[in-house]
Amino acid sequence: MKKNLLIFLLFPMLLFSQQKQPKIGLVLSGGGAKGLAHIGVLKEIDKAGLQIDYIGGTSMGAIIGGLYASGYSGIQIEKIADSLNLVNLLQDVLPRSSKPFFEKEFGEKHAIVLPINKRGIALPRAVSKGQKIVDLFSNLFSHLDTISDFKKLPIPFYCIATDAESGKMVVLEEGSLPLALRASSSFPTLLNPVELNNHLLIDGGIANNFPSDIMNGKDIDIIIGVDVQSGLIKREKLNSVVSILNQIISYDIYEQSKKAVEDSDIYIKPDISAFRVIDYNKSKEIIKKGDEVAVKFKKTFDSISKLQYFKKEKPTVIFTDEEFVIEQINVIGAENYTPAFVRGKLNLRIGDQITRRELNTRINFLTSTNNYYQIYYKVNGNKVNLYLKEEPSNKSLRLGAHYDNLYQSGILANYVHKRLLIKNDELSFDLIVGDRLRYQLNYFVDNGFYTSYGFKSRYNHFNTNTLFTNVDNPDVNRIELNYSDFTNEAFVQTTFGRKFAIGLGLEFKKLLITTETITTSFNNRVTFDNSNYLNFLAYLKLDTYNDKSFPTKGFYADVGSKFYIWSSDYLTNFQPFPQISGRIGFASTFFESLTFQYTNDAGFTFENPTSQVFDFYIGGYNQNYINTFFPMYGYEFAQLSDKSFLRSEFLFRYKITKDNYATFIANYAKVDKNVFGDFGGVFKDILSGYAFGYSLDTILGPIEIKYSWSPDHNKKYWLFNLGFWL
């Protein structure tokens, strides 16, 4: 029937072609990853030299159609699809380098994040904000920044979205092309809705997934419709939230599509039944299916092309990434976060030279603050306009869990409250409930380019039975240690590029350290310390690791000095003293799968204070030690202690498969009253320890089991930890 209709249509056009050539409309349906098959059809249209006079599409059909309408060829669109990690793009996977320094320090220990609104704890709008998609579109359509009427594109264009409030179809034909395409493809639960033209918009497939009826009103003679819908899914394939939701949405879609098929003069349906709407990792196979079906229409395309005697010259999009000088920065929508905060996060100043690609990268810096659910920019000449939609919820609850041998089990509830007292501030409160009750509070005012400031408070408690080589009792070398720390700190800090921070502060600390192993004549527990301390502090921090738990490249430094100036002096032996300690390290990867990570810890106490409270205690494997405790594989927690120490760790991590690692660690240390007193002696009496193990990176954090030993003694240890370090 379709072939007869096509012959019927083409015959009078051939007869009267000298008077009028046919206008061709192209309609591309939605279908998620299946829509990549549209690319194969576009390549065949290009080969035939067929001129498309109007394009309409929904969801993925809108994206592919929008690219074609803007001047990209079918082959160029295929190269774009091949060059992208579409899964990471949809999930808004951001590099760790884009995260604020505050988030790197305190925010990477949670498995679940839930927003809090006026009604209480809520669920996120979707899995992803889709910001990276907008950034990509902004880059790809940079040559169209001055065009807001889609009829003025190289090929006139429209796309379909759905009004989330009414469920009605919204035809998008003007405004921001990147936002229009992002709105049309906002699959519910997968991507956040888009605010555009006073509508809250979601995926157009809900209202009209194959919009050939709209094309009928565009003064078009022949409609080519490409349909990548596969019908309803069979029971055995309804095995995920996405597949079930897609099935529910599809009930009405396929009823509407019957009419849409009738509206198409040339109906093309690739055989993509074997693929799912989320199979973005199979782009090559899906595009090939488009190639296969398009070849069958070669003669048809050639015949129509011959009728087009007057063809417009289609522009060739040549993407260049030239630098331009920023002369003006306009921030639209900055209500609760100041323009200075925005420019500081983007690291943008008037007079900067920048490319579009670099500007996209810097948008990641703003996205990673989680203060905005929609960010869009336009570049007009040398003027950058930023359009921001701030997150309506400024509170969230984050959850995490952990187990290790020292702190044992712990459940983390983290409460984050932004804009608590003033603009740009953030409160983060961790409550760890379990075998060792702890809390940590961090309040920070981020002033972007300008000096920032904040306040920290911490309560930490643990008790452990461990070896101590520095106990003033010849009959005791193992004690049951009870250690409590209550610390408060006020500080000012300057951050450079999310990588580097320097700060000064004042710290008040309360320590209570006791044991029941050593008793007095009255059988009371012995108290090592029950004092308050006051100190000045300064620190320097650097973090360019690309991953918190399993870095493959980057550098790390956390070096600080403290000058203890006062104590309530429970033991009446306090003297003011300074102390320096810290960690530096780097990671580098070879042969793609083998990572070498070096870490060096060091500490030195000046003035040789009488109290042992602030000696350095070395041993164990924890990554969340406080005060003067540092790890050392092959030794028990805090087994080694003295006024100064040096420790070097050499870690070799082999990536077996995705998220699975085999690890070997060698670490060496010297612990003494003054490890630098005799330079030649630094390399004498070196202690060593080794470990090998297996690690699994999960959504809950690392799961690690290690076997550790030291040739210095005959003891071996099995080490285990689960989840992010709290």
XYZ file of C-alpha atoms in Angstrom:
726
model
C 0.000 0.000 0.000
C 2.848 2.369 0.940
C 4.753 1.652 -2.257
C 1.659 2.302 -4.373
C 1.054 5.545 -2.524
C 4.662 6.617 -3.072
C 4.407 5.919 -6.861
C 1.138 7.811 -6.931
C 2.809 10.788 -5.253
C 5.980 10.739 -7.313
C 4.332 10.453 -10.730
C 2.665 13.889 -10.813
C 5.803 15.415 -9.319
C 7.890 13.979 -12.140
C 5.350 15.362 -14.587
C 5.297 18.859 -13.176
C 8.790 19.032 -11.726
C 9.663 22.063 -13.874
C 7.033 24.059 -12.012
C 7.603 22.892 -8.409
C 9.979 20.561 -6.640
C 8.718 18.530 -3.670
C 9.405 19.683 -0.116
C 10.665 16.875 2.084
C 10.025 16.553 5.800
C 11.914 14.143 8.052
C 10.414 12.878 11.318
C 12.528 10.911 13.808
C 10.867 9.045 16.675
C 12.073 8.705 20.228
C 13.457 5.471 21.583
C 16.415 6.102 23.874
C 19.572 4.345 22.711
C 17.601 2.768 19.858
C 17.371 6.239 18.325
C 21.027 5.993 17.341
C 19.759 3.977 14.364
C 18.554 7.303 12.908
C 22.196 8.066 12.112
C 22.346 5.232 9.582
C 19.326 6.651 7.735
C 20.838 10.149 7.670
C 24.052 8.823 6.134
C 22.075 7.240 3.271
C 20.103 10.456 2.768
C 23.414 12.326 2.467
C 24.744 9.811 -0.050
C 21.673 10.342 -2.225
C 22.115 14.114 -2.079
C 18.522 14.347 -0.809
C 17.630 17.783 0.554
C 15.568 17.801 3.756
C 13.391 20.904 4.063
C 12.068 20.386 7.601
C 12.979 18.123 10.531
C 10.935 17.145 13.557
C 11.759 14.736 16.334
C 11.190 13.526 19.848
C 13.703 12.531 22.531
C 16.694 10.823 20.863
C 15.058 11.618 17.521
C 15.110 15.282 18.541
C 18.804 15.123 19.433
C 19.844 13.442 16.181
C 17.464 15.661 14.192
C 18.689 18.811 15.930
C 22.286 18.023 15.080
C 21.360 17.408 11.448
C 19.244 20.560 11.295
C 22.145 22.620 12.640
C 24.425 21.555 9.789
C 26.121 18.357 10.931
C 26.224 15.532 8.376
C 25.247 11.952 9.134
C 28.909 10.899 9.228
C 29.787 13.771 11.598
C 26.946 12.761 13.943
C 28.215 9.168 13.892
C 31.711 10.371 14.852
C 30.220 12.417 17.698
C 28.356 9.344 19.002
C 31.491 7.192 18.733
C 33.625 9.726 20.598
C 31.348 9.941 23.638
C 30.961 7.743 26.687
C 27.180 7.971 26.550
C 26.667 6.071 29.816
C 28.897 8.481 31.776
C 27.242 11.393 29.977
C 23.763 10.324 31.080
C 24.896 9.670 34.644
C 26.547 13.101 34.957
C 29.825 11.456 35.945
C 32.130 14.327 36.862
C 35.885 14.064 37.325
C 37.012 14.365 40.943
C 39.107 17.363 39.913
C 35.907 19.376 39.472
C 34.759 18.900 43.080
C 35.149 21.725 45.625
C 37.981 21.246 48.098
C 35.461 21.109 50.952
C 33.676 18.183 49.269
C 36.959 16.325 48.758
C 37.745 16.648 52.461
C 34.388 15.878 54.021
C 31.873 14.730 51.428
C 33.184 11.527 49.862
C 31.950 8.974 52.372
C 28.310 8.452 51.494
C 26.405 5.842 49.515
C 22.978 7.515 49.500
C 22.016 11.194 49.168
C 18.428 12.277 49.885
C 17.157 15.869 49.575
C 15.141 17.382 52.419
C 12.246 19.711 51.611
C 9.495 21.338 53.664
C 7.657 18.035 53.934
C 10.664 16.097 55.123
C 13.033 13.636 53.495
C 12.325 13.257 49.787
C 13.646 11.269 46.860
C 15.802 12.825 44.138
C 13.977 14.021 41.010
C 15.982 11.603 38.901
C 19.194 9.615 38.748
C 20.933 12.435 36.872
C 20.576 16.192 36.451
C 21.613 15.852 32.824
C 23.955 18.825 33.131
C 26.744 17.216 31.130
C 24.287 16.732 28.267
C 23.478 20.461 28.299
C 27.194 21.278 28.367
C 27.791 18.989 25.394
C 24.925 20.575 23.430
C 26.188 24.073 24.271
C 29.504 23.111 22.732
C 28.102 21.352 19.660
C 25.717 24.208 18.862
C 28.141 27.039 19.626
C 27.912 28.187 15.979
C 24.198 28.916 16.563
C 24.438 31.037 19.718
C 22.727 33.990 18.029
C 19.767 31.956 16.679
C 16.678 31.551 18.850
C 14.100 30.811 16.106
C 14.445 27.171 15.026
C 12.925 28.017 11.636
C 16.125 29.974 10.924
C 18.404 26.988 11.426
C 20.109 25.614 8.291
C 17.136 23.219 8.199
C 13.931 24.395 9.966
C 13.341 22.254 13.046
C 10.906 21.457 15.847
C 10.934 18.987 18.718
C 8.413 17.679 21.209
C 8.381 17.786 25.009
C 5.686 17.005 27.580
C 4.371 19.411 30.209
C 4.933 17.571 33.496
C 1.967 19.320 35.144
C -0.709 18.702 32.501
C 0.724 15.836 30.471
C 0.057 17.830 27.296
C 2.352 18.056 24.312
C 4.589 21.111 23.975
C 6.039 21.883 20.542
C 9.410 23.626 20.885
C 10.343 25.860 17.948
C 12.218 28.725 19.567
C 14.486 29.625 22.453
C 17.586 27.709 23.484
C 18.226 24.739 21.207
C 20.431 22.912 23.793
C 17.716 23.242 26.467
C 14.960 22.266 24.011
C 16.776 19.044 23.096
C 17.582 18.338 26.733
C 13.879 18.831 27.627
C 12.652 16.592 24.813
C 14.897 13.756 26.055
C 14.192 14.046 29.801
C 13.210 10.440 30.423
C 11.378 10.324 33.811
C 13.502 9.064 36.760
C 16.607 9.018 34.550
C 16.988 12.763 33.848
C 15.695 15.792 35.750
C 12.843 17.808 34.189
C 13.807 21.073 32.471
C 12.321 24.496 33.203
C 11.751 26.222 29.873
C 9.279 28.835 28.604
C 7.286 28.708 31.862
C 6.867 24.929 31.573
C 8.334 22.077 33.573
C 9.185 19.714 30.732
C 9.851 15.990 30.543
C 10.390 13.500 27.716
C 8.310 14.308 24.634
C 7.708 10.612 23.992
C 5.006 10.603 26.658
C 2.840 13.030 24.666
C 3.934 12.375 21.069
C 6.795 10.006 20.360
C 6.506 10.071 16.552
C 5.411 13.641 15.661
C 4.592 13.257 11.963
C 1.201 14.881 12.591
C 2.994 18.153 13.391
C 4.924 17.858 10.135
C 1.619 17.651 8.249
C 1.019 21.312 9.039
C 4.394 22.491 7.717
C 3.633 22.781 3.964
C 5.515 19.566 3.259
C 4.871 17.300 0.251
C 6.597 14.096 1.311
C 7.128 12.960 4.906
C 9.888 10.479 5.625
C 9.279 8.874 9.009
C 11.916 6.830 10.833
C 10.437 4.779 13.671
C 12.689 3.125 16.275
C 9.904 2.013 18.597
C 9.836 -1.732 19.219
C 6.412 -2.352 20.668
C 5.618 -3.453 24.204
C 8.176 -5.536 26.088
C 7.542 -9.186 26.888
C 7.180 -10.290 30.501
C 10.638 -11.904 30.785
C 12.341 -8.622 29.863
C 10.487 -6.524 32.429
C 13.322 -6.931 34.912
C 14.329 -3.387 35.863
C 12.819 -0.103 37.037
C 13.670 1.530 33.700
C 12.110 -1.270 31.627
C 8.901 -1.292 33.691
C 8.592 2.507 33.604
C 9.228 2.494 29.860
C 6.489 -0.119 29.462
C 3.991 2.014 31.392
C 4.829 5.085 29.323
C 4.568 3.053 26.129
C 0.912 1.967 26.530
C -0.477 5.138 24.954
C 2.566 5.771 22.753
C 1.925 2.792 20.521
C -1.722 3.650 20.071
C -0.700 7.142 18.923
C 1.997 5.720 16.679
C -0.504 3.879 14.482
C -1.827 7.229 13.292
C 1.726 8.592 12.964
C 2.672 5.724 10.667
C -0.243 6.594 8.403
C 0.973 10.203 8.230
C 4.356 9.057 6.892
C 4.647 8.776 3.104
C 7.905 6.849 3.430
C 7.979 4.733 6.580
C 11.342 3.338 7.737
C 11.607 0.967 10.678
C 15.039 -0.400 11.634
C 15.105 -3.837 13.257
C 16.359 -2.880 16.713
C 14.088 -5.221 18.704
C 17.153 -6.901 20.238
C 18.221 -3.656 21.940
C 16.953 -1.781 24.976
C 16.390 1.943 25.398
C 19.373 2.035 27.795
C 21.872 0.183 25.575
C 24.036 3.256 24.998
C 27.153 1.099 25.240
C 26.064 -0.652 22.005
C 25.992 2.431 19.803
C 28.005 0.878 16.950
C 25.673 -2.129 16.649
C 22.558 0.067 16.739
C 23.892 2.482 14.102
C 24.675 -0.539 11.906
C 21.002 -1.559 12.081
C 20.150 1.899 10.766
C 22.653 1.395 7.929
C 21.056 -1.932 6.990
C 17.504 -0.629 6.699
C 18.524 2.632 4.965
C 20.218 0.800 2.079
C 16.823 -0.679 1.160
C 15.545 2.864 0.497
C 18.483 3.960 -1.642
C 16.519 3.961 -4.905
C 13.678 5.885 -3.285
C 16.032 8.543 -1.939
C 17.801 8.805 -5.311
C 14.474 9.229 -7.140
C 13.308 12.048 -4.892
C 16.729 13.725 -4.993
C 16.521 13.920 -8.804
C 13.315 15.941 -8.469
C 15.122 18.606 -6.414
C 16.499 20.888 -9.101
C 17.106 23.802 -6.760
C 19.028 22.771 -3.678
C 20.224 25.062 -0.952
C 23.869 24.770 -0.106
C 24.040 22.985 3.215
C 26.618 24.596 5.520
C 29.487 22.470 6.716
C 30.026 22.609 10.463
C 33.723 22.813 11.189
C 34.188 22.782 14.925
C 36.967 25.091 16.059
C 38.010 25.718 19.612
C 39.614 29.111 19.335
C 40.313 31.250 22.358
C 38.331 34.400 22.985
C 38.827 37.167 25.543
C 36.081 37.560 28.152
C 34.975 41.184 28.298
C 31.786 40.722 30.288
C 30.319 38.049 32.613
C 26.605 38.214 33.399
C 25.192 35.884 36.050
C 21.411 35.517 35.759
C 19.605 33.696 38.563
C 22.149 34.199 41.381
C 19.790 34.523 44.339
C 21.297 32.616 47.256
C 24.855 32.350 45.981
C 26.599 35.560 45.040
C 28.032 36.279 41.567
C 31.463 36.330 43.247
C 30.851 32.763 44.438
C 29.860 31.713 40.907
C 32.836 33.392 39.244
C 35.130 32.005 41.931
C 33.961 28.446 41.319
C 34.359 28.924 37.565
C 37.668 30.737 38.104
C 36.567 33.333 35.536
C 37.674 36.940 35.440
C 37.266 39.768 32.979
C 40.176 39.625 30.544
C 40.667 35.856 30.734
C 41.399 34.057 27.472
C 39.421 30.841 27.195
C 38.068 28.305 24.703
C 34.552 26.856 24.603
C 35.913 23.459 25.574
C 37.622 24.926 28.653
C 34.467 26.851 29.541
C 32.542 23.560 29.463
C 35.082 22.025 31.818
C 34.685 24.905 34.230
C 30.903 24.510 34.208
C 31.658 21.143 35.849
C 33.153 23.080 38.771
C 29.832 24.827 39.316
C 27.795 21.657 38.769
C 29.799 19.745 41.371
C 28.733 22.166 44.126
C 25.230 20.626 43.862
C 23.779 24.115 44.341
C 22.117 24.189 40.911
C 19.753 21.859 39.093
C 20.037 23.702 35.777
C 22.995 25.621 34.315
C 23.094 27.033 30.824
C 25.404 29.518 29.160
C 25.592 31.462 25.911
C 28.545 33.266 24.424
C 27.708 36.386 22.426
C 30.925 37.726 21.001
C 33.106 38.303 24.052
C 30.232 38.284 26.518
C 29.409 35.212 28.623
C 25.835 34.926 29.920
C 25.238 32.337 32.648
C 21.635 31.280 33.319
C 21.257 29.483 36.652
C 18.394 27.655 38.371
C 19.269 27.095 42.015
C 18.271 23.944 43.852
C 15.071 24.711 45.799
C 16.173 22.377 48.583
C 19.195 23.543 50.570
C 19.237 20.542 52.900
C 20.099 16.899 52.376
C 20.639 13.678 54.286
C 23.500 11.402 53.296
C 23.968 7.856 54.548
C 26.988 5.598 54.728
C 28.308 2.579 56.608
C 31.709 1.231 57.631
C 33.472 -1.523 59.520
C 37.105 -1.826 60.603
C 38.990 -3.465 63.469
C 39.516 -0.286 65.521
C 36.202 1.556 65.334
C 34.261 -1.598 64.436
C 30.796 -1.044 62.932
C 29.372 2.396 62.271
C 26.388 3.893 60.459
C 26.854 7.455 59.210
C 24.055 9.974 59.018
C 25.328 13.183 57.450
C 23.145 16.305 57.483
C 24.057 19.089 55.067
C 22.464 22.539 55.318
C 23.480 25.200 52.824
C 22.657 28.880 53.179
C 22.095 28.333 56.882
C 23.092 31.777 58.178
C 24.398 33.707 55.188
C 24.898 33.273 51.462
C 27.670 30.903 50.402
C 27.818 29.006 53.709
C 27.517 25.263 54.270
C 27.034 23.191 57.418
C 27.938 19.507 57.354
C 27.206 17.398 60.436
C 28.276 13.746 60.665
C 26.793 11.505 63.336
C 28.320 8.035 63.439
C 26.245 5.573 65.427
C 27.599 2.146 66.244
C 30.219 0.565 68.447
C 32.074 3.888 68.756
C 29.800 6.925 68.893
C 31.378 9.892 67.090
C 30.441 13.180 65.486
C 32.052 15.777 63.260
C 30.682 19.233 62.459
C 32.060 21.470 59.712
C 30.790 24.969 58.983
C 32.352 26.762 56.028
C 31.739 30.070 54.279
C 33.043 29.850 50.718
C 33.841 33.296 49.328
C 35.224 32.128 46.003
C 38.204 34.276 45.022
C 38.268 35.880 48.465
C 39.401 34.489 51.826
C 36.981 31.947 53.270
C 36.515 30.952 56.891
C 34.859 28.324 59.037
C 34.520 26.323 62.226
C 35.046 22.629 63.000
C 34.021 20.519 65.951
C 34.734 16.842 66.563
C 34.143 14.169 69.162
C 36.050 10.926 68.636
C 36.227 7.900 70.891
C 37.770 4.440 70.664
C 39.061 1.764 72.997
C 41.418 -1.015 72.020
C 43.639 -3.673 73.496
C 47.036 -3.145 71.932
C 50.776 -3.392 72.398
C 52.542 -0.318 73.750
C 56.312 -0.169 73.726
C 56.481 3.149 75.528
C 54.617 2.539 78.787
C 56.363 3.521 82.026
C 55.756 0.149 83.647
C 58.196 -2.760 83.025
C 55.530 -5.350 83.809
C 53.016 -4.093 81.223
C 53.369 -4.067 77.454
C 49.704 -4.522 76.436
C 46.973 -2.241 77.681
C 43.263 -1.658 77.222
C 43.304 1.948 75.998
C 40.276 4.244 76.274
C 40.795 7.396 74.223
C 38.378 10.341 73.934
C 38.995 13.506 71.941
C 36.847 16.645 71.821
C 38.267 19.278 69.428
C 37.022 22.674 68.252
C 38.749 24.808 65.635
C 38.188 28.227 64.055
C 40.089 28.934 60.844
C 40.535 31.111 57.773
C 41.425 29.492 54.470
C 42.293 30.364 50.904
C 41.705 27.781 48.182
C 43.305 27.742 44.763
C 41.622 25.922 41.895
C 39.898 23.230 44.025
C 43.332 21.600 44.423
C 45.305 23.574 46.946
C 44.414 25.185 50.280
C 46.340 27.072 52.938
C 44.913 28.081 56.277
C 45.486 29.432 59.765
C 43.480 28.719 62.881
C 43.041 28.425 66.618
C 42.243 25.037 68.143
C 40.864 24.008 71.548
C 41.216 20.322 72.450
C 40.015 18.203 75.369
C 41.676 14.796 75.841
C 40.703 11.991 78.221
C 42.986 8.939 78.021
C 42.663 6.109 80.521
C 43.313 2.395 80.980
C 42.018 -0.321 83.297
C 45.025 -2.545 82.589
C 47.204 -0.536 84.954
C 45.547 0.152 88.313
C 46.405 2.007 91.494
C 46.418 0.590 94.983
C 42.755 1.589 95.177
C 41.984 -0.466 92.018
C 41.038 2.658 90.105
C 41.866 2.958 86.416
C 44.957 4.938 85.550
C 44.423 8.243 83.760
C 47.147 9.170 81.291
C 45.623 12.548 80.565
C 42.539 14.576 81.352
C 43.485 18.033 80.093
C 42.422 20.908 77.897
C 44.844 22.255 75.275
C 45.015 25.419 73.208
C 47.157 25.768 70.102
C 47.735 27.883 67.027
C 47.783 25.967 63.771
C 48.726 26.396 60.149
C 48.278 23.955 57.302
C 48.889 23.349 53.638
C 46.782 20.855 51.681
C 46.940 19.600 48.113
C 44.670 16.991 46.530
C 44.739 16.165 42.820
C 44.051 12.434 43.165
C 41.509 11.363 40.553
C 39.813 8.979 43.018
C 39.485 9.029 46.784
C 39.906 5.288 47.386
C 41.757 3.962 44.336
C 43.689 6.822 42.716
C 45.532 6.101 39.493
C 47.175 9.509 39.138
C 47.682 12.759 41.010
C 49.383 14.224 44.054
C 48.402 14.592 47.695
C 49.726 16.610 50.618
C 48.375 17.387 54.079
C 51.053 19.089 56.125
C 50.402 21.080 59.281
C 52.106 22.696 62.229
C 50.729 23.308 65.709
C 52.088 25.385 68.539
C 50.614 24.285 71.869
C 50.589 27.392 74.025
C 48.422 26.423 77.007
C 47.061 23.455 78.901
C 44.965 22.885 82.014
C 47.776 20.363 82.668
C 46.253 17.408 84.501
C 49.714 15.890 84.994
C 51.406 19.224 85.891
C 54.199 18.730 83.396
C 53.058 20.803 80.417
C 55.488 23.076 78.619
C 54.628 24.978 75.427
C 55.951 23.206 72.343
C 55.571 23.206 68.544
C 54.937 20.143 66.410
C 54.976 19.432 62.665
C 53.396 16.429 60.961
C 51.847 15.458 57.695
C 51.546 13.264 54.653
C 52.626 13.621 51.046
C 52.116 11.206 48.189
C 51.544 10.616 44.527
C 50.055 7.968 42.227
C 50.958 6.983 38.691
C 49.735 4.189 36.416
C 51.698 2.013 34.021
C 50.554 -0.479 31.401
C 46.964 0.770 31.922
C 46.265 -1.569 34.865
C 49.231 -1.282 37.251
C 49.251 1.675 39.647
C 52.155 2.683 41.854
C 51.213 4.851 44.823
C 53.815 6.331 47.154
C 52.935 7.804 50.548
C 55.276 9.400 53.069
C 54.238 10.260 56.640
C 56.423 12.222 58.991
C 56.241 14.005 62.322
C 58.593 15.926 64.568
C 58.132 17.372 68.053
C 60.269 20.289 69.180
C 61.361 21.175 72.747
C 61.081 17.478 73.803
C 57.960 17.828 76.028
C 57.755 15.580 79.089
C 54.202 14.409 78.392
C 53.808 11.370 76.131
C 50.280 12.362 75.102
C 51.431 13.993 71.877
C 54.047 11.415 70.970
C 53.560 9.930 67.526
C 51.887 6.512 67.672
C 52.500 4.301 64.655
C 50.773 1.052 63.662
C 47.608 -0.402 62.153
C 46.035 0.233 58.777
C 43.194 2.708 59.329
C 42.858 5.704 57.020
C 40.903 7.844 59.513
C 43.315 8.248 62.419
C 43.227 11.481 64.413
C 45.825 13.618 66.179
C 49.265 11.939 66.251
C 48.229 8.414 65.212
C 49.561 7.117 61.875
C 49.298 3.727 60.108
C 52.000 1.084 59.676
C 51.318 -2.290 58.055
C 52.853 -5.220 59.935
C 52.321 -3.663 63.364
C 49.368 -3.367 65.697
C 47.587 -0.093 66.250
C 49.845 2.429 68.064
C 52.456 -0.251 68.784
C 55.377 2.098 68.027
C 55.758 5.543 69.609
C 58.195 8.366 70.187
C 58.743 12.099 69.639
C 59.394 11.840 65.894
C 59.028 9.383 63.038
C 59.372 8.803 59.303
C 57.346 6.281 57.302
C 57.345 5.479 53.589
C 54.739 3.284 51.918
C 55.103 1.702 48.481
C 51.806 0.390 47.116
C 51.337 -1.585 43.910
C 47.712 -1.989 42.807
C 46.741 -4.138 39.831
C 43.310 -3.726 38.290
C 42.099 -7.277 37.637
C 38.731 -6.332 36.158
C 36.441 -3.344 36.571
C 36.346 -2.418 40.296
C 38.477 -5.441 41.314
C 42.057 -4.942 42.518
C 44.990 -6.960 43.810
C 47.347 -5.021 46.095
C 50.862 -5.401 47.457
C 52.208 -2.934 50.058
C 55.652 -2.468 51.558
C 56.199 0.163 54.243
C 59.277 1.188 56.202
C 59.588 3.405 59.264
C 61.952 4.861 61.798
C 60.574 5.943 65.173
C 62.890 7.780 67.574
C 63.234 10.799 69.827
C 64.855 12.647 66.933
C 64.981 10.789 63.628
C 66.943 13.699 62.137
C 69.475 13.987 64.978
C 72.063 11.933 63.182
C 71.518 12.181 59.426
C 73.465 9.016 58.748
C 71.426 7.270 61.404
C 68.189 7.909 59.574
C 68.763 4.676 57.684
C 69.626 2.623 60.773
C 67.148 0.537 62.802
C 64.552 0.652 60.029
C 61.315 -1.169 60.779
C 59.423 -2.826 57.954
C 56.022 -4.311 57.252
C 54.250 -5.834 54.274
C 50.745 -6.649 53.135
C 48.943 -8.072 50.165
C 45.226 -8.267 49.578
C 42.137 -7.933 47.442
C 39.897 -4.868 47.082
C 36.471 -4.360 45.552
C 35.127 -0.891 44.773
C 31.359 -0.827 45.444
C 28.590 1.754 45.794
C 29.002 1.380 49.576
C 32.704 2.105 49.322
C 35.787 -0.146 49.262
C 35.634 -3.714 50.552
C 39.163 -4.801 51.408
C 40.812 -7.831 52.965
C 44.574 -7.868 53.547
C 47.166 -10.141 55.065
C 49.926 -8.239 56.886
C 53.204 -9.216 58.482
C 56.634 -7.914 59.488
C 60.015 -9.684 59.474
C 60.785 -7.770 62.698
C 58.585 -10.192 64.685
C 56.642 -13.412 64.149
C 53.093 -12.039 64.235
C 50.728 -11.941 61.265
C 47.463 -10.038 60.907
C 44.317 -10.302 58.813
C 42.894 -6.848 58.133
C 39.370 -6.085 56.931
C 37.400 -2.951 56.216
C 34.055 -2.310 54.587
C 32.794 0.989 53.181
C 34.086 4.546 53.042
C 36.326 5.593 55.930
C 34.185 7.629 58.341
